[in-house]
Amino acid sequence: MELKEEKVKAVQEIINNLSRVTNKIEIVDKNVKEIIDFFDRGYPYDEEDPRSPKLHSLRLRLYVYLPRKRKTTLQIEMISSNVLMVNFWFYGDEFDEPEWDQIGIKKEEFVEFISFLKELYFVYEFKIGGIAIDEDILELFRFGELYPNECYRFEKLSPDNFLKEPSHFINIIWREKYQSLCHIPYNHKRIEKEGILIETGSFIPRIKDRCVPKYNLV
């Protein structure tokens, strides 16, 4: 997501807008203000190096109903001076894990995750969003650098990076407000608000390997 305002205000708005999502979302953590304050202060990448860049990151525990109640972690990272990366982490095993109070993802349930991605697109103004297993949107920049880094500026994310080269993403939504797409070599369909839902891969649930499917928004 493009960071157009003061970072604390932007993060607060992201959290507040969870209530606008059609799928019911419950915030588990009670100390939300403290978590946001920690994000604002940041912490050094290398505590022993006073010149080390500061990381601005938070994690907020949620329950999301898809439609079954699932444990979720909302992660927000400031990856450059004008970009926030937002991840919704879900447990991605095929089978339930009762001792962790986690439920797996059956193949027939994956359509609910696609619907959730579309719902996030309608609520939040982001350039690109996607579903992946153990990957985040940084992969689609194709730089491979540590963040924060100005190579991850909002304007440097191009659709060429996922249309011309394979990625680990299963589905991607691109907002054509930022660039119209003509030739798309994948199954796709246009949705409201200038969006294109692109099927860039196939969903294969993992088996007992503790993977984490993510929604990634920039």
PDB file of C-alpha atoms in Angstrom:
ATOM      1  CA  MET A   1       0.000   0.000   0.000  1.00  0.00           C
ATOM      2  CA  GLU A   2       1.262   3.470  -0.810  1.00  0.00           C
ATOM      3  CA  LEU A   3       2.213   5.445   2.286  1.00  0.00           C
ATOM      4  CA  LYS A   4       0.679   8.847   1.589  1.00  0.00           C
ATOM      5  CA  GLU A   5       0.451  10.159   5.160  1.00  0.00           C
ATOM      6  CA  GLU A   6       2.097   9.908   8.543  1.00  0.00           C
ATOM      7  CA  LYS A   7       2.815   6.232   9.190  1.00  0.00           C
ATOM      8  CA  VAL A   8       0.957   5.936  12.511  1.00  0.00           C
ATOM      9  CA  LYS A   9      -2.207   7.379  10.984  1.00  0.00           C
ATOM     10  CA  ALA A  10      -1.920   4.983   8.037  1.00  0.00           C
ATOM     11  CA  VAL A  11      -1.501   1.943  10.307  1.00  0.00           C
ATOM     12  CA  GLN A  12      -4.392   3.025  12.535  1.00  0.00           C
ATOM     13  CA  GLU A  13      -6.609   3.355   9.459  1.00  0.00           C
ATOM     14  CA  ILE A  14      -5.671  -0.143   8.273  1.00  0.00           C
ATOM     15  CA  ILE A  15      -6.641  -1.590  11.648  1.00  0.00           C
ATOM     16  CA  ASN A  16      -9.826   0.466  11.907  1.00  0.00           C
ATOM     17  CA  ASN A  17     -10.953  -0.658   8.443  1.00  0.00           C
ATOM     18  CA  LEU A  18     -10.863  -4.316   9.469  1.00  0.00           C
ATOM     19  CA  SER A  19     -14.420  -3.714  10.693  1.00  0.00           C
ATOM     20  CA  ARG A  20     -15.490  -2.863   7.116  1.00  0.00           C
ATOM     21  CA  VAL A  21     -14.489  -6.256   5.754  1.00  0.00           C
ATOM     22  CA  THR A  22     -17.520  -8.484   5.115  1.00  0.00           C
ATOM     23  CA  ASN A  23     -15.828 -11.485   6.727  1.00  0.00           C
ATOM     24  CA  LYS A  24     -16.012 -11.116  10.488  1.00  0.00           C
ATOM     25  CA  ILE A  25     -12.623 -10.170  11.968  1.00  0.00           C
ATOM     26  CA  GLU A  26     -11.886 -10.131  15.697  1.00  0.00           C
ATOM     27  CA  ILE A  27      -8.798  -8.475  17.173  1.00  0.00           C
ATOM     28  CA  VAL A  28      -7.331 -10.722  19.857  1.00  0.00           C
ATOM     29  CA  ASP A  29      -4.665  -8.396  21.248  1.00  0.00           C
ATOM     30  CA  LYS A  30      -5.919  -5.886  23.806  1.00  0.00           C
ATOM     31  CA  ASN A  31      -2.869  -3.589  23.753  1.00  0.00           C
ATOM     32  CA  VAL A  32      -3.359  -2.295  20.212  1.00  0.00           C
ATOM     33  CA  LYS A  33      -2.190   1.218  21.092  1.00  0.00           C
ATOM     34  CA  GLU A  34       1.071  -0.132  22.537  1.00  0.00           C
ATOM     35  CA  ILE A  35       1.628  -2.249  19.421  1.00  0.00           C
ATOM     36  CA  ILE A  36       1.145   0.807  17.194  1.00  0.00           C
ATOM     37  CA  ASP A  37       3.457   2.883  19.403  1.00  0.00           C
ATOM     38  CA  PHE A  38       6.140   0.204  19.052  1.00  0.00           C
ATOM     39  CA  PHE A  39       5.699   0.331  15.276  1.00  0.00           C
ATOM     40  CA  ASP A  40       6.121   4.119  15.368  1.00  0.00           C
ATOM     41  CA  ARG A  41       9.303   4.019  17.467  1.00  0.00           C
ATOM     42  CA  GLY A  42      10.853   1.234  15.417  1.00  0.00           C
ATOM     43  CA  TYR A  43      13.947  -0.718  16.358  1.00  0.00           C
ATOM     44  CA  PRO A  44      17.428  -0.931  14.804  1.00  0.00           C
ATOM     45  CA  TYR A  45      18.180  -3.661  12.292  1.00  0.00           C
ATOM     46  CA  ASP A  46      21.501  -4.149  14.088  1.00  0.00           C
ATOM     47  CA  GLU A  47      21.458  -3.073  17.729  1.00  0.00           C
ATOM     48  CA  GLU A  48      25.267  -2.886  17.798  1.00  0.00           C
ATOM     49  CA  ASP A  49      25.450  -0.520  14.816  1.00  0.00           C
ATOM     50  CA  PRO A  50      24.158   3.010  15.576  1.00  0.00           C
ATOM     51  CA  ARG A  51      23.919   3.681  11.814  1.00  0.00           C
ATOM     52  CA  SER A  52      21.739   0.642  11.265  1.00  0.00           C
ATOM     53  CA  PRO A  53      18.386   1.472   9.629  1.00  0.00           C
ATOM     54  CA  LYS A  54      15.287   1.333  11.786  1.00  0.00           C
ATOM     55  CA  LEU A  55      12.650  -1.304  11.180  1.00  0.00           C
ATOM     56  CA  HIS A  56       9.008  -0.314  11.596  1.00  0.00           C
ATOM     57  CA  SER A  57       6.978  -3.490  11.985  1.00  0.00           C
ATOM     58  CA  LEU A  58       4.021  -4.808  13.931  1.00  0.00           C
ATOM     59  CA  ARG A  59       2.107  -8.034  14.382  1.00  0.00           C
ATOM     60  CA  LEU A  60      -1.493  -8.148  15.536  1.00  0.00           C
ATOM     61  CA  ARG A  61      -3.320 -11.361  16.385  1.00  0.00           C
ATOM     62  CA  LEU A  62      -6.734 -11.793  14.789  1.00  0.00           C
ATOM     63  CA  TYR A  63      -9.516 -14.276  14.208  1.00  0.00           C
ATOM     64  CA  VAL A  64     -10.914 -14.263  10.666  1.00  0.00           C
ATOM     65  CA  TYR A  65     -14.051 -16.201   9.730  1.00  0.00           C
ATOM     66  CA  LEU A  66     -13.627 -17.813   6.257  1.00  0.00           C
ATOM     67  CA  PRO A  67     -16.294 -18.974   7.105  1.00  0.00           C
ATOM     68  CA  ARG A  68     -14.652 -21.165   9.743  1.00  0.00           C
ATOM     69  CA  LYS A  69     -12.919 -19.283  12.544  1.00  0.00           C
ATOM     70  CA  ARG A  70      -9.183 -19.127  11.784  1.00  0.00           C
ATOM     71  CA  LYS A  71      -6.236 -17.789  13.732  1.00  0.00           C
ATOM     72  CA  THR A  72      -4.532 -15.057  11.741  1.00  0.00           C
ATOM     73  CA  THR A  73      -1.594 -12.715  12.220  1.00  0.00           C
ATOM     74  CA  LEU A  74      -1.766  -9.265  10.661  1.00  0.00           C
ATOM     75  CA  GLN A  75       1.755  -8.071   9.884  1.00  0.00           C
ATOM     76  CA  ILE A  76       2.476  -4.521   8.727  1.00  0.00           C
ATOM     77  CA  GLU A  77       5.988  -3.604   7.549  1.00  0.00           C
ATOM     78  CA  MET A  78       7.361  -0.307   6.293  1.00  0.00           C
ATOM     79  CA  ILE A  79       9.624  -1.499   3.468  1.00  0.00           C
ATOM     80  CA  SER A  80      10.516   1.895   1.975  1.00  0.00           C
ATOM     81  CA  SER A  81       9.710   5.546   2.612  1.00  0.00           C
ATOM     82  CA  ASN A  82       6.457   5.292   0.640  1.00  0.00           C
ATOM     83  CA  VAL A  83       5.353   1.647   0.947  1.00  0.00           C
ATOM     84  CA  LEU A  84       3.605  -0.405   3.610  1.00  0.00           C
ATOM     85  CA  MET A  85       3.532  -4.150   3.077  1.00  0.00           C
ATOM     86  CA  VAL A  86       0.540  -5.808   4.753  1.00  0.00           C
ATOM     87  CA  ASN A  87       0.381  -9.569   5.320  1.00  0.00           C
ATOM     88  CA  PHE A  88      -2.439 -11.735   6.651  1.00  0.00           C
ATOM     89  CA  TRP A  89      -0.814 -14.976   7.771  1.00  0.00           C
ATOM     90  CA  PHE A  90      -2.906 -18.160   7.972  1.00  0.00           C
ATOM     91  CA  TYR A  91      -1.951 -21.666   9.017  1.00  0.00           C
ATOM     92  CA  GLY A  92      -1.506 -23.526   5.749  1.00  0.00           C
ATOM     93  CA  ASP A  93      -1.466 -27.218   6.569  1.00  0.00           C
ATOM     94  CA  GLU A  94      -3.994 -29.505   4.918  1.00  0.00           C
ATOM     95  CA  PHE A  95      -4.953 -31.056   8.256  1.00  0.00           C
ATOM     96  CA  ASP A  96      -6.125 -29.614  11.558  1.00  0.00           C
ATOM     97  CA  GLU A  97      -3.645 -29.203  14.399  1.00  0.00           C
ATOM     98  CA  PRO A  98      -5.754 -29.493  17.596  1.00  0.00           C
ATOM     99  CA  GLU A  99      -2.850 -28.931  19.992  1.00  0.00           C
ATOM    100  CA  TRP A 100      -2.197 -25.572  18.312  1.00  0.00           C
ATOM    101  CA  ASP A 101      -5.901 -24.772  18.019  1.00  0.00           C
ATOM    102  CA  GLN A 102      -5.332 -24.456  14.264  1.00  0.00           C
ATOM    103  CA  ILE A 103      -7.558 -25.678  11.440  1.00  0.00           C
ATOM    104  CA  GLY A 104      -6.246 -26.776   8.060  1.00  0.00           C
ATOM    105  CA  ILE A 105      -7.248 -25.636   4.605  1.00  0.00           C
ATOM    106  CA  LYS A 106      -9.263 -28.128   2.603  1.00  0.00           C
ATOM    107  CA  LYS A 107      -9.035 -27.835  -1.172  1.00  0.00           C
ATOM    108  CA  GLU A 108     -12.706 -26.910  -1.433  1.00  0.00           C
ATOM    109  CA  GLU A 109     -12.173 -24.066   1.062  1.00  0.00           C
ATOM    110  CA  PHE A 110      -9.600 -22.228  -1.053  1.00  0.00           C
ATOM    111  CA  VAL A 111     -12.347 -20.361  -2.903  1.00  0.00           C
ATOM    112  CA  GLU A 112     -13.098 -18.627   0.415  1.00  0.00           C
ATOM    113  CA  PHE A 113      -9.551 -17.285   0.501  1.00  0.00           C
ATOM    114  CA  ILE A 114      -9.931 -15.877  -3.016  1.00  0.00           C
ATOM    115  CA  SER A 115     -13.161 -14.185  -1.932  1.00  0.00           C
ATOM    116  CA  PHE A 116     -11.338 -12.753   1.083  1.00  0.00           C
ATOM    117  CA  LEU A 117      -8.603 -11.320  -1.162  1.00  0.00           C
ATOM    118  CA  LYS A 118     -11.269  -9.653  -3.306  1.00  0.00           C
ATOM    119  CA  GLU A 119     -12.981  -8.270  -0.206  1.00  0.00           C
ATOM    120  CA  LEU A 120      -9.678  -6.768   0.979  1.00  0.00           C
ATOM    121  CA  TYR A 121      -9.296  -5.197  -2.460  1.00  0.00           C
ATOM    122  CA  PHE A 122     -12.692  -3.525  -2.199  1.00  0.00           C
ATOM    123  CA  VAL A 123     -11.978  -2.177   1.318  1.00  0.00           C
ATOM    124  CA  TYR A 124      -8.327  -1.113   0.965  1.00  0.00           C
ATOM    125  CA  GLU A 125      -6.620   1.007  -1.672  1.00  0.00           C
ATOM    126  CA  PHE A 126      -3.644  -1.118  -2.687  1.00  0.00           C
ATOM    127  CA  LYS A 127      -1.713  -1.465  -5.931  1.00  0.00           C
ATOM    128  CA  ILE A 128      -1.311  -5.217  -5.821  1.00  0.00           C
ATOM    129  CA  GLY A 129      -2.463  -8.032  -3.581  1.00  0.00           C
ATOM    130  CA  GLY A 130      -1.923 -11.755  -3.763  1.00  0.00           C
ATOM    131  CA  ILE A 131      -2.077 -15.187  -2.181  1.00  0.00           C
ATOM    132  CA  ALA A 132       1.124 -17.172  -1.754  1.00  0.00           C
ATOM    133  CA  ILE A 133       2.617 -19.943   0.345  1.00  0.00           C
ATOM    134  CA  ASP A 134       5.607 -18.770   2.416  1.00  0.00           C
ATOM    135  CA  GLU A 135       6.283 -15.783   0.154  1.00  0.00           C
ATOM    136  CA  ASP A 136       5.506 -12.095   0.354  1.00  0.00           C
ATOM    137  CA  ILE A 137       5.139  -9.283  -2.136  1.00  0.00           C
ATOM    138  CA  LEU A 138       8.856  -8.484  -2.013  1.00  0.00           C
ATOM    139  CA  GLU A 139       9.358 -11.381  -4.426  1.00  0.00           C
ATOM    140  CA  LEU A 140       7.489  -9.445  -7.117  1.00  0.00           C
ATOM    141  CA  PHE A 141       9.887  -6.485  -6.926  1.00  0.00           C
ATOM    142  CA  ARG A 142      12.695  -8.835  -8.123  1.00  0.00           C
ATOM    143  CA  PHE A 143      15.419  -6.984  -6.214  1.00  0.00           C
ATOM    144  CA  GLY A 144      16.301  -9.447  -3.452  1.00  0.00           C
ATOM    145  CA  GLU A 145      17.511  -6.690  -1.102  1.00  0.00           C
ATOM    146  CA  LEU A 146      16.920  -6.368   2.620  1.00  0.00           C
ATOM    147  CA  TYR A 147      14.371  -3.777   3.666  1.00  0.00           C
ATOM    148  CA  PRO A 148      13.821  -0.969   4.399  1.00  0.00           C
ATOM    149  CA  ASN A 149      15.295   0.011   1.069  1.00  0.00           C
ATOM    150  CA  GLU A 150      14.309   2.605  -1.525  1.00  0.00           C
ATOM    151  CA  CYS A 151      14.445  -0.056  -4.245  1.00  0.00           C
ATOM    152  CA  TYR A 152      11.017  -1.028  -2.855  1.00  0.00           C
ATOM    153  CA  ARG A 153       9.398   2.291  -3.607  1.00  0.00           C
ATOM    154  CA  PHE A 154       5.743   2.142  -4.681  1.00  0.00           C
ATOM    155  CA  GLU A 155       6.398   3.221  -8.259  1.00  0.00           C
ATOM    156  CA  LYS A 156       9.022   0.497  -8.805  1.00  0.00           C
ATOM    157  CA  LEU A 157       6.575  -2.404  -8.600  1.00  0.00           C
ATOM    158  CA  SER A 158       5.773  -3.334 -12.208  1.00  0.00           C
ATOM    159  CA  PRO A 159       3.318  -5.934 -13.578  1.00  0.00           C
ATOM    160  CA  ASP A 160       6.117  -7.126 -15.871  1.00  0.00           C
ATOM    161  CA  ASN A 161       7.642  -8.741 -12.778  1.00  0.00           C
ATOM    162  CA  PHE A 162       4.798 -11.254 -12.443  1.00  0.00           C
ATOM    163  CA  LEU A 163       3.523 -11.463 -16.036  1.00  0.00           C
ATOM    164  CA  LYS A 164       6.870 -12.275 -17.667  1.00  0.00           C
ATOM    165  CA  GLU A 165       8.543 -14.289 -14.920  1.00  0.00           C
ATOM    166  CA  PRO A 166       7.049 -17.131 -12.873  1.00  0.00           C
ATOM    167  CA  SER A 167       6.434 -16.493  -9.178  1.00  0.00           C
ATOM    168  CA  HIS A 168       5.244 -18.452  -6.167  1.00  0.00           C
ATOM    169  CA  PHE A 169       1.931 -16.609  -6.106  1.00  0.00           C
ATOM    170  CA  ILE A 170      -1.332 -18.471  -6.644  1.00  0.00           C
ATOM    171  CA  ASN A 171      -3.609 -15.484  -7.284  1.00  0.00           C
ATOM    172  CA  ILE A 172      -2.844 -11.813  -7.814  1.00  0.00           C
ATOM    173  CA  ILE A 173      -5.108  -8.768  -8.000  1.00  0.00           C
ATOM    174  CA  TRP A 174      -3.651  -5.844  -9.924  1.00  0.00           C
ATOM    175  CA  ARG A 175      -5.279  -2.386  -9.882  1.00  0.00           C
ATOM    176  CA  GLU A 176      -5.283  -1.008 -13.427  1.00  0.00           C
ATOM    177  CA  LYS A 177      -5.445   2.541 -12.115  1.00  0.00           C
ATOM    178  CA  TYR A 178      -1.653   2.284 -11.938  1.00  0.00           C
ATOM    179  CA  GLN A 179      -1.071   0.563 -15.297  1.00  0.00           C
ATOM    180  CA  SER A 180      -3.416  -1.010 -17.822  1.00  0.00           C
ATOM    181  CA  LEU A 181      -2.697  -4.613 -18.773  1.00  0.00           C
ATOM    182  CA  CYS A 182      -3.207  -5.809 -22.340  1.00  0.00           C
ATOM    183  CA  HIS A 183      -1.602  -9.216 -22.745  1.00  0.00           C
ATOM    184  CA  ILE A 184      -2.075 -11.442 -19.682  1.00  0.00           C
ATOM    185  CA  PRO A 185      -0.706 -14.977 -20.187  1.00  0.00           C
ATOM    186  CA  TYR A 186      -2.827 -16.460 -17.380  1.00  0.00           C
ATOM    187  CA  ASN A 187      -6.489 -17.104 -16.651  1.00  0.00           C
ATOM    188  CA  HIS A 188      -7.949 -13.857 -15.395  1.00  0.00           C
ATOM    189  CA  LYS A 189     -11.100 -11.814 -15.009  1.00  0.00           C
ATOM    190  CA  ARG A 190     -11.828  -8.170 -14.418  1.00  0.00           C
ATOM    191  CA  ILE A 191     -13.525  -7.141 -11.191  1.00  0.00           C
ATOM    192  CA  GLU A 192     -14.893  -3.876  -9.830  1.00  0.00           C
ATOM    193  CA  LYS A 193     -12.712  -0.844  -9.061  1.00  0.00           C
ATOM    194  CA  GLU A 194     -10.375  -1.390 -12.026  1.00  0.00           C
ATOM    195  CA  GLY A 195      -9.142  -4.715 -10.693  1.00  0.00           C
ATOM    196  CA  ILE A 196      -7.889  -7.795 -12.521  1.00  0.00           C
ATOM    197  CA  LEU A 197      -7.893 -11.124 -10.669  1.00  0.00           C
ATOM    198  CA  ILE A 198      -5.127 -13.239 -12.203  1.00  0.00           C
ATOM    199  CA  GLU A 199      -4.622 -16.948 -11.571  1.00  0.00           C
ATOM    200  CA  THR A 200      -0.837 -17.264 -11.667  1.00  0.00           C
ATOM    201  CA  GLY A 201      -0.591 -20.697 -10.026  1.00  0.00           C
ATOM    202  CA  SER A 202      -2.562 -23.515  -8.434  1.00  0.00           C
ATOM    203  CA  PHE A 203      -3.416 -24.206  -4.804  1.00  0.00           C
ATOM    204  CA  ILE A 204      -1.829 -27.315  -3.350  1.00  0.00           C
ATOM    205  CA  PRO A 205      -2.265 -27.448   0.450  1.00  0.00           C
ATOM    206  CA  ARG A 206       0.857 -28.422   2.358  1.00  0.00           C
ATOM    207  CA  ILE A 207       0.932 -31.514   4.532  1.00  0.00           C
ATOM    208  CA  LYS A 208       2.298 -31.181   8.062  1.00  0.00           C
ATOM    209  CA  ASP A 209       5.090 -28.772   7.182  1.00  0.00           C
ATOM    210  CA  ARG A 210       3.886 -25.772   9.184  1.00  0.00           C
ATOM    211  CA  CYS A 211       3.605 -23.532   6.138  1.00  0.00           C
ATOM    212  CA  VAL A 212       1.797 -20.213   6.294  1.00  0.00           C
ATOM    213  CA  PRO A 213      -0.396 -18.986   3.411  1.00  0.00           C
ATOM    214  CA  LYS A 214      -0.299 -15.218   3.199  1.00  0.00           C
ATOM    215  CA  TYR A 215      -2.273 -12.395   1.695  1.00  0.00           C
ATOM    216  CA  ASN A 216       0.162  -9.738   0.566  1.00  0.00           C
ATOM    217  CA  LEU A 217      -0.885  -6.176  -0.155  1.00  0.00           C
ATOM    218  CA  VAL A 218       1.132  -3.238  -1.429  1.00  0.00           C
TER     219      VAL A 218
END
